[in-house]
Short mmCIF file of C-alpha atoms and ligand atoms in Angstrom, two decimals:
data_model
loop_
_atom_site.label_atom_id
_atom_site.label_comp_id
_atom_site.label_asym_id
_atom_site.label_seq_id
_atom_site.Cartn_x
_atom_site.Cartn_y
_atom_site.Cartn_z
CA MET A 109 0.00 0.00 0.00
CA ASP A 110 1.02 3.54 -0.62
CA TYR A 111 0.03 5.20 2.68
CA ARG A 112 -0.96 8.77 1.90
CA PHE A 113 -0.32 10.30 5.31
CA ALA A 114 -1.49 13.81 6.07
CA SER A 115 1.14 16.43 5.38
CA ARG A 116 0.96 17.56 9.01
CA PHE A 117 3.21 14.64 9.87
CA ASP A 118 5.83 15.51 7.25
CA GLY A 119 9.25 15.72 8.88
CA ILE A 120 7.97 14.41 12.23
CA THR A 121 9.72 11.13 12.92
CA GLY A 122 10.42 11.10 16.66
CA SER A 123 13.30 8.84 15.65
CA ALA A 124 16.19 10.62 17.39
CA ILE A 125 14.53 10.41 20.76
CA ARG A 126 13.21 6.88 20.16
CA ALA A 127 16.77 5.80 19.38
CA ILE A 128 17.92 7.30 22.68
CA PHE A 129 15.23 5.57 24.70
CA SER A 130 15.72 2.21 23.01
CA LEU A 131 19.26 2.13 24.43
CA LEU A 132 18.13 2.56 27.92
CA ALA A 133 16.98 -0.97 28.52
CA ASP A 134 20.66 -2.01 28.58
CA PRO A 135 21.55 -2.41 32.28
CA LYS A 136 25.21 -1.51 31.58
CA ILE A 137 24.17 2.01 30.63
CA ILE A 138 23.56 4.53 33.38
CA SER A 139 20.78 6.60 31.93
CA PHE A 140 20.18 10.23 32.79
CA ALA A 141 18.10 10.49 29.63
CA GLY A 142 14.67 9.62 31.02
CA GLY A 143 12.07 11.96 32.37
CA ASN A 144 9.99 9.58 34.47
CA PRO A 145 9.18 9.87 38.15
CA SER A 146 10.64 7.11 40.31
CA PRO A 147 8.24 4.15 40.73
CA ALA A 148 9.26 4.25 44.42
CA THR A 149 6.93 7.27 44.69
CA PHE A 150 3.83 5.49 43.35
CA PRO A 151 1.24 4.98 46.13
CA LYS A 152 0.49 1.43 45.03
CA GLU A 153 -1.13 0.06 48.16
CA ASP A 154 -3.43 3.03 48.76
CA LEU A 155 -4.51 3.16 45.12
CA ALA A 156 -5.08 -0.61 44.97
CA LYS A 157 -7.43 -0.45 47.96
CA MET A 158 -9.23 2.59 46.61
CA ALA A 159 -9.66 1.09 43.14
CA GLU A 160 -11.11 -2.10 44.62
CA LYS A 161 -13.57 -0.09 46.72
CA LEU A 162 -14.55 2.26 43.90
CA ILE A 163 -15.32 -0.55 41.49
CA SER A 164 -17.12 -2.75 43.98
CA GLU A 165 -19.18 0.05 45.54
CA GLN A 166 -19.65 2.48 42.62
CA GLY A 167 -19.07 0.17 39.66
CA ASP A 168 -22.29 1.11 37.87
CA SER A 169 -21.14 4.67 37.55
CA VAL A 170 -17.35 4.21 37.40
CA LEU A 171 -17.59 1.64 34.61
CA GLN A 172 -20.23 3.59 32.66
CA TYR A 173 -19.59 6.42 30.15
CA GLY A 174 -19.11 9.79 31.84
CA GLY A 175 -19.43 13.46 30.97
CA THR A 176 -16.72 15.08 28.86
CA ILE A 177 -16.05 17.92 31.32
CA GLY A 178 -15.16 15.45 34.08
CA ARG A 179 -16.46 13.74 37.22
CA ALA A 180 -17.83 15.93 39.99
CA SER A 181 -15.38 14.21 42.37
CA ALA A 182 -12.33 15.22 40.33
CA LEU A 183 -13.57 18.70 39.42
CA ASN A 184 -14.20 19.47 43.11
CA THR A 185 -10.77 18.16 44.03
CA VAL A 186 -9.13 20.35 41.39
CA LYS A 187 -11.16 23.34 42.64
CA GLU A 188 -9.92 22.73 46.18
CA LEU A 189 -6.29 22.44 45.07
CA LEU A 190 -6.62 25.65 43.07
CA ALA A 191 -8.24 27.38 46.07
CA LYS A 192 -5.10 26.59 48.10
CA GLU A 193 -3.17 28.59 45.50
CA GLY A 194 -5.66 31.44 45.83
CA TYR A 195 -7.75 30.69 42.70
CA ASP A 196 -11.53 30.78 42.72
CA ALA A 197 -12.31 28.38 39.86
CA LYS A 198 -16.00 28.14 39.06
CA ASP A 199 -18.14 25.60 37.23
CA GLY A 200 -17.53 25.91 33.52
CA GLU A 201 -13.93 27.01 34.02
CA LEU A 202 -12.49 23.51 34.48
CA ILE A 203 -12.17 20.30 32.49
CA THR A 204 -10.34 17.12 33.43
CA LEU A 205 -7.75 15.87 30.97
CA THR A 206 -5.95 12.67 30.13
CA GLY A 207 -2.73 14.24 31.41
CA SER A 208 -1.65 17.81 30.79
CA SER A 209 -0.32 16.69 27.38
CA GLN A 210 -3.92 16.59 26.31
CA GLY A 211 -4.27 20.24 27.30
CA ILE A 212 -1.39 21.10 24.98
CA GLU A 213 -3.03 19.10 22.20
CA MET A 214 -6.46 20.67 22.71
CA MET A 215 -5.11 24.19 22.98
CA THR A 216 -3.38 23.69 19.65
CA LYS A 217 -6.36 22.04 18.01
CA VAL A 218 -8.71 24.78 19.17
CA PHE A 219 -6.53 27.79 18.34
CA ILE A 220 -4.03 26.96 15.64
CA ASN A 221 -4.61 27.00 11.89
CA PRO A 222 -1.61 25.97 9.78
CA GLY A 223 0.90 28.81 9.80
CA ASP A 224 -0.39 30.48 12.99
CA THR A 225 2.32 31.45 15.43
CA VAL A 226 2.98 29.84 18.80
CA LEU A 227 5.69 31.39 20.95
CA VAL A 228 7.85 28.85 22.75
CA GLU A 229 10.66 29.07 25.26
CA ALA A 230 14.07 28.22 23.88
CA PRO A 231 14.48 25.42 24.90
CA THR A 232 11.15 23.78 25.80
CA PHE A 233 9.30 20.48 26.35
CA LEU A 234 9.85 18.20 23.39
CA GLY A 235 6.34 16.69 23.50
CA ALA A 236 4.80 20.14 23.14
CA LEU A 237 7.03 20.94 20.15
CA GLN A 238 5.91 17.74 18.48
CA THR A 239 2.23 18.62 19.03
CA PHE A 240 2.67 22.18 17.72
CA ASN A 241 4.46 20.82 14.66
CA THR A 242 1.72 18.31 13.85
CA TYR A 243 -0.72 21.23 13.72
CA GLN A 244 1.70 23.03 11.38
CA ALA A 245 2.20 25.95 13.74
CA ASN A 246 4.83 28.57 13.01
CA LEU A 247 7.11 28.20 16.05
CA VAL A 248 8.90 31.33 17.22
CA GLU A 249 11.46 30.91 19.98
CA VAL A 250 11.68 33.36 22.87
CA GLU A 251 15.10 33.70 24.41
CA MET A 252 15.64 32.84 28.08
CA ASP A 253 18.32 33.52 30.65
CA GLU A 254 19.00 31.57 33.87
CA GLN A 255 15.70 32.85 35.28
CA GLY A 256 13.53 31.94 32.31
CA ILE A 257 11.85 33.95 29.59
CA LEU A 258 13.26 37.43 28.90
CA PRO A 259 10.45 40.01 28.90
CA ASP A 260 12.19 42.17 26.25
CA ALA A 261 12.56 39.19 23.94
CA LEU A 262 8.93 38.28 24.57
CA GLU A 263 7.72 41.79 23.72
CA LYS A 264 9.74 41.80 20.51
CA ALA A 265 8.27 38.43 19.47
CA LEU A 266 4.75 39.57 20.35
CA ALA A 267 5.13 42.80 18.38
CA GLU A 268 6.51 40.98 15.33
CA THR A 269 4.30 37.91 15.11
CA ASN A 270 0.64 38.31 16.11
CA ALA A 271 1.12 35.03 18.02
CA LYS A 272 -2.00 33.21 19.17
CA PHE A 273 -0.44 31.83 22.33
CA LEU A 274 2.73 31.59 24.36
CA TYR A 275 3.60 28.16 25.74
CA THR A 276 5.53 28.46 28.99
CA ILE A 277 6.66 26.14 31.79
CA PRO A 278 7.40 28.70 34.50
CA THR A 279 8.54 26.45 37.36
CA PHE A 280 11.49 24.01 37.24
CA GLN A 281 11.17 24.10 33.51
CA ASN A 282 11.65 21.03 31.34
CA PRO A 283 14.44 20.86 30.19
CA THR A 284 16.34 23.63 32.02
CA GLY A 285 15.06 23.46 35.62
CA ARG A 286 14.72 27.26 35.56
CA THR A 287 12.02 29.12 37.50
CA LEU A 288 10.58 32.42 36.35
CA PRO A 289 10.62 35.01 39.17
CA LEU A 290 7.40 36.69 40.28
CA GLU A 291 8.11 40.07 38.70
CA ARG A 292 8.72 38.47 35.31
CA ARG A 293 5.54 36.41 35.64
CA LYS A 294 3.64 39.66 35.99
CA GLN A 295 5.40 41.09 32.95
CA VAL A 296 4.61 37.98 30.90
CA TYR A 297 0.95 38.33 31.81
CA GLU A 298 0.84 42.06 31.04
CA LEU A 299 2.67 41.78 27.74
CA CYS A 300 0.55 38.90 26.50
CA LYS A 301 -2.64 40.71 27.48
CA LYS A 302 -1.46 43.85 25.66
CA TYR A 303 -0.85 41.87 22.47
CA ASN A 304 -4.00 39.70 22.72
CA CYS A 305 -1.91 36.55 23.08
CA ILE A 306 -3.04 33.74 25.41
CA VAL A 307 -0.58 32.28 27.92
CA LEU A 308 -0.58 28.48 28.13
CA GLU A 309 0.91 27.94 31.60
CA ASP A 310 2.08 24.35 31.99
CA ASP A 311 3.28 23.76 35.54
CA PRO A 312 3.60 20.01 36.21
CA TYR A 313 6.76 20.28 38.34
CA MET A 314 5.59 23.08 40.62
CA ALA A 315 4.93 20.80 43.62
CA LEU A 316 8.39 19.21 43.43
CA ARG A 317 10.14 22.03 45.28
CA TYR A 318 13.18 20.97 47.32
CA GLU A 319 14.19 24.37 48.60
CA GLY A 320 13.20 28.04 48.45
CA GLU A 321 9.80 29.71 48.46
CA ALA A 322 6.92 28.82 46.14
CA VAL A 323 6.24 31.42 43.44
CA PRO A 324 2.60 32.19 42.52
CA GLY A 325 1.61 31.21 39.00
CA ILE A 326 1.26 33.56 36.02
CA LYS A 327 -2.44 32.78 36.40
CA SER A 328 -2.43 34.66 39.74
CA PHE A 329 -2.21 37.90 37.73
CA ASP A 330 -5.33 36.98 35.77
CA PRO A 331 -8.30 37.37 38.16
CA GLU A 332 -10.66 37.95 35.22
CA ASN A 333 -9.65 34.51 33.93
CA GLU A 334 -9.22 35.67 30.36
CA VAL A 335 -5.53 35.55 29.41
CA VAL A 336 -4.02 32.46 31.06
CA VAL A 337 -4.91 28.81 30.44
CA LYS A 338 -3.47 26.88 33.37
CA LEU A 339 -2.71 23.18 33.04
CA LEU A 340 -2.51 20.84 36.03
CA SER A 341 -1.04 17.36 36.08
CA PHE A 342 -0.89 14.59 38.65
CA SER A 343 1.78 12.73 36.67
CA LYS A 344 4.76 13.93 38.67
CA THR A 345 3.08 13.83 42.06
CA ILE A 346 0.87 10.69 42.08
CA SER A 347 1.37 8.63 38.91
CA PRO A 348 1.86 9.34 35.19
CA GLY A 349 0.18 6.06 34.25
CA LEU A 350 -3.14 7.23 35.65
CA ARG A 351 -3.11 9.95 32.94
CA MET A 352 -4.88 12.58 34.96
CA GLY A 353 -4.68 16.32 34.55
CA ALA A 354 -6.97 19.34 34.23
CA ALA A 355 -7.27 22.74 32.60
CA TYR A 356 -8.46 25.97 34.24
CA ALA A 357 -9.44 28.65 31.74
CA ASN A 358 -12.08 31.06 30.55
CA PRO A 359 -15.46 29.29 29.98
CA ALA A 360 -15.32 30.13 26.25
CA ILE A 361 -12.07 28.15 25.97
CA ILE A 362 -13.29 25.29 28.18
CA HIS A 363 -16.37 25.04 25.96
CA LYS A 364 -14.13 24.53 22.90
CA PHE A 365 -11.96 22.04 24.82
CA ASN A 366 -15.14 20.14 25.65
CA LEU A 367 -16.07 19.94 21.95
CA ALA A 368 -12.54 18.89 21.00
CA LYS A 369 -12.30 16.25 23.72
CA GLN A 370 -15.56 14.60 22.65
CA GLY A 371 -13.82 13.57 19.46
CA ILE A 372 -10.48 12.71 21.06
CA ASP A 373 -11.43 10.36 23.92
CA VAL A 374 -15.00 11.27 25.04
CA HIS A 375 -13.79 11.78 28.62
CA THR A 376 -10.93 11.15 31.03
CA PRO A 377 -11.33 7.62 32.48
CA ASN A 378 -13.76 7.66 35.43
CA LEU A 379 -11.63 5.35 37.55
CA THR A 380 -8.60 7.57 37.13
CA GLN A 381 -10.54 10.70 38.06
CA ASP A 382 -12.12 9.09 41.11
CA LEU A 383 -8.84 7.59 42.26
CA VAL A 384 -7.11 10.96 42.22
CA ALA A 385 -10.09 12.53 44.01
CA GLU A 386 -10.18 9.76 46.64
CA TYR A 387 -6.44 9.88 47.20
CA ILE A 388 -6.38 13.63 47.68
CA GLY A 389 -9.66 13.59 49.63
CA ALA A 390 -8.13 11.10 52.08
CA GLY A 391 -5.54 13.73 52.97
CA LEU A 392 -2.63 11.75 51.52
CA TYR A 393 -1.47 14.17 48.83
CA GLU A 394 0.69 16.60 50.78
CA GLU A 395 2.48 13.83 52.62
CA ARG A 396 3.07 12.09 49.27
CA ILE A 397 4.56 15.22 47.75
CA GLY A 398 6.77 15.63 50.84
CA LYS A 399 8.05 12.07 50.42
CA ASN A 400 8.69 12.61 46.71
CA CYS A 401 10.69 15.73 47.51
CA ASP A 402 12.67 13.87 50.19
CA LEU A 403 13.55 11.20 47.66
CA TYR A 404 14.63 13.63 44.94
CA ARG A 405 16.23 16.49 46.93
CA ASP A 406 19.61 14.84 47.60
CA LYS A 407 19.82 13.34 44.11
CA CYS A 408 19.29 16.78 42.60
CA ALA A 409 21.97 18.35 44.79
CA LEU A 410 24.38 15.48 44.17
CA MET A 411 23.99 15.56 40.40
CA PHE A 412 24.58 19.29 40.39
CA GLU A 413 27.74 18.93 42.51
CA GLU A 414 29.03 16.12 40.31
CA ALA A 415 28.39 18.20 37.18
CA GLN A 416 30.39 21.05 38.71
CA LYS A 417 33.17 18.62 39.54
CA HIS A 418 33.40 16.75 36.24
CA PHE A 419 32.17 19.00 33.44
CA PRO A 420 34.63 21.13 31.44
CA GLU A 421 35.63 24.56 32.64
CA GLY A 422 33.30 27.20 31.27
CA THR A 423 30.20 24.96 31.52
CA LYS A 424 27.10 26.92 32.56
CA LEU A 425 24.86 25.15 35.07
CA VAL A 426 21.80 26.42 36.88
CA ARG A 427 21.06 24.77 40.20
CA PRO A 428 17.32 24.06 40.16
CA GLU A 429 15.31 24.42 43.37
CA GLY A 430 13.09 21.53 42.30
CA GLY A 431 11.78 19.48 39.39
CA MET A 432 13.49 16.58 37.67
CA PHE A 433 16.26 17.98 35.49
CA ILE A 434 19.71 19.53 35.38
CA TRP A 435 20.62 21.45 32.23
CA ALA A 436 24.18 22.05 31.12
CA GLU A 437 25.53 24.44 28.53
CA LEU A 438 29.08 23.43 27.69
CA PRO A 439 31.60 25.69 25.97
CA GLU A 440 30.77 26.12 22.26
CA GLU A 441 33.45 23.69 21.04
CA TYR A 442 31.69 20.67 22.62
CA ASN A 443 29.10 18.98 20.41
CA CYS A 444 26.86 17.01 22.79
CA THR A 445 24.76 15.72 19.89
CA GLU A 446 27.79 14.02 18.32
CA LEU A 447 29.27 13.00 21.68
CA PHE A 448 26.09 11.16 22.62
CA LYS A 449 27.33 8.04 20.79
CA THR A 450 30.68 8.15 22.62
CA ALA A 451 28.86 8.60 25.92
CA VAL A 452 26.70 5.54 25.32
CA GLU A 453 29.82 3.52 24.46
CA ALA A 454 31.23 4.73 27.79
CA GLY A 455 28.04 3.50 29.51
CA VAL A 456 26.17 6.71 30.19
CA ALA A 457 23.26 8.47 28.43
CA TYR A 458 21.69 11.93 28.40
CA VAL A 459 19.42 13.82 26.01
CA PRO A 460 21.30 16.17 23.66
CA GLY A 461 19.84 19.64 24.22
CA THR A 462 19.27 20.29 20.51
CA HIS A 463 16.04 18.24 20.62
CA PHE A 464 14.41 20.77 22.93
CA TYR A 465 14.82 23.69 20.55
CA ALA A 466 12.06 24.38 18.02
CA HIS A 467 14.67 24.96 15.32
CA GLY A 468 17.51 22.73 16.53
CA GLY A 469 21.08 23.97 16.96
CA HIS A 470 22.57 24.55 20.43
CA HIS A 471 24.65 21.39 20.16
CA ASN A 472 26.69 22.34 23.22
CA THR A 473 23.71 21.68 25.54
CA LEU A 474 22.33 18.59 27.28
CA ARG A 475 19.64 17.53 29.75
CA LEU A 476 20.18 15.19 32.67
CA ASN A 477 17.47 13.54 34.76
CA PHE A 478 18.13 12.48 38.36
CA THR A 479 14.83 10.98 39.54
CA MET A 480 15.36 7.47 38.22
CA VAL A 481 18.94 6.80 39.33
CA SER A 482 20.53 5.93 42.67
CA GLU A 483 23.10 8.24 44.24
CA GLU A 484 25.79 5.65 43.54
CA LYS A 485 24.88 5.63 39.86
CA ILE A 486 24.77 9.41 39.75
CA ARG A 487 28.39 9.49 41.01
CA GLU A 488 29.54 6.80 38.60
CA GLY A 489 27.58 8.13 35.60
CA MET A 490 28.70 11.72 36.04
CA ALA A 491 32.33 10.61 36.32
CA ARG A 492 31.93 8.62 33.07
CA LEU A 493 30.39 11.64 31.40
CA GLY A 494 33.17 13.89 32.65
CA LYS A 495 35.72 11.56 31.02
CA VAL A 496 33.82 11.62 27.72
CA PHE A 497 34.07 15.42 27.69
CA THR A 498 37.71 15.50 28.81
CA ASN A 499 38.69 13.04 26.08
CA ALA A 500 36.77 15.05 23.49
CA LYS A 501 39.01 18.05 23.91
C1 PLP B 116 6.46 20.43 30.73
C2 PLP B 116 5.66 19.18 30.62
N1 PLP B 116 4.37 19.25 30.33
C3 PLP B 116 3.62 18.15 30.24
C4 PLP B 116 4.16 16.90 30.42
C5 PLP B 116 3.29 15.70 30.27
O1 PLP B 116 2.57 15.51 31.42
P1 PLP B 116 1.28 14.59 31.50
O2 PLP B 116 1.74 13.25 31.95
O3 PLP B 116 0.43 15.30 32.52
O4 PLP B 116 0.64 14.55 30.17
C6 PLP B 116 5.51 16.77 30.71
C7 PLP B 116 6.09 15.43 30.90
O5 PLP B 116 7.23 15.17 30.80
C8 PLP B 116 6.28 17.94 30.82
O6 PLP B 116 7.59 17.89 31.08
#
């Protein structure tokens, strides 16, 4: 057969990243390439008991079709979590999602015609880039510094492009671990409002804070609920396999999301929604997040120290206060994309930073993940990586 695929998939292969992940099953390789939470954080026993109870006691409803907007249990839970952050989300302003990825997909489906501009951080989450590309968006990168998006660069991009939305990960960003300070969050909000550009605020790492003070979301500057679409995810705090997230936005946008979701998956699975609601309702969420942070805090600090110790002089590192990643910018002469093969031969893997840029380049950058590896492996893997770079000189 001659498969006549839609042109929206032209040039989208996912092959570079697939090739990286296929290597990771090899136990000889210490992989810092993943982006998964540690299975040690999954609340298996609690969820098993709750699932058993939900199906045996509420099976008629849990196993039946549900409404596209979401279960009352989950919507109320999300409302309560948002209230703790100072948000007053009302009916019609929320929808549950099959992970926050679905929010990225729906936002794009609802707003982007081929050629429309989306502003993205440089670098940004690879999955979002792939989604924007499949909808044939025109991707315009906004420059960042160690604290995140640069307001001047954002204003220039807004003035030049008539962008429909800005996609931003303001806290412990994937891939850089950077956190946008409060003042800049306000500027991002004000600039986007001035230029009629929506802010898609994707904040799945926010709860994984190991030190420092929490910073209110960009959404906190949007009491009229018109400029910012806020995505929530339980993937990094409870379980990514449950596929549970939510969006908080203006009712006009939620209405369109509702229409889009009907055709995508009808609704987020009822069991998943009820499990998250039960788990949080039982008062277990904060303790869980605390335990996750305890597990990751030392690994994060250790990986950062080891990077300082082993990486070439002139490497720029930002110590994240939370999240799952350490980002390194090596001196220009190092090509981390080419050195990836040598690193794997030396028994260590990372993700070359180029994959996180909408238009590639930046071959002197790389992303390291610390949540899936033991401290012993962090020491060993970082030493191996250091040798790869030293020998490359
Ligand atoms: C910035 C960002 N957004 C969204 C996601 C996907 O999250 P979910 O599992 O909620 O779809 C990820 C996962 O890696 C991410 O890093």
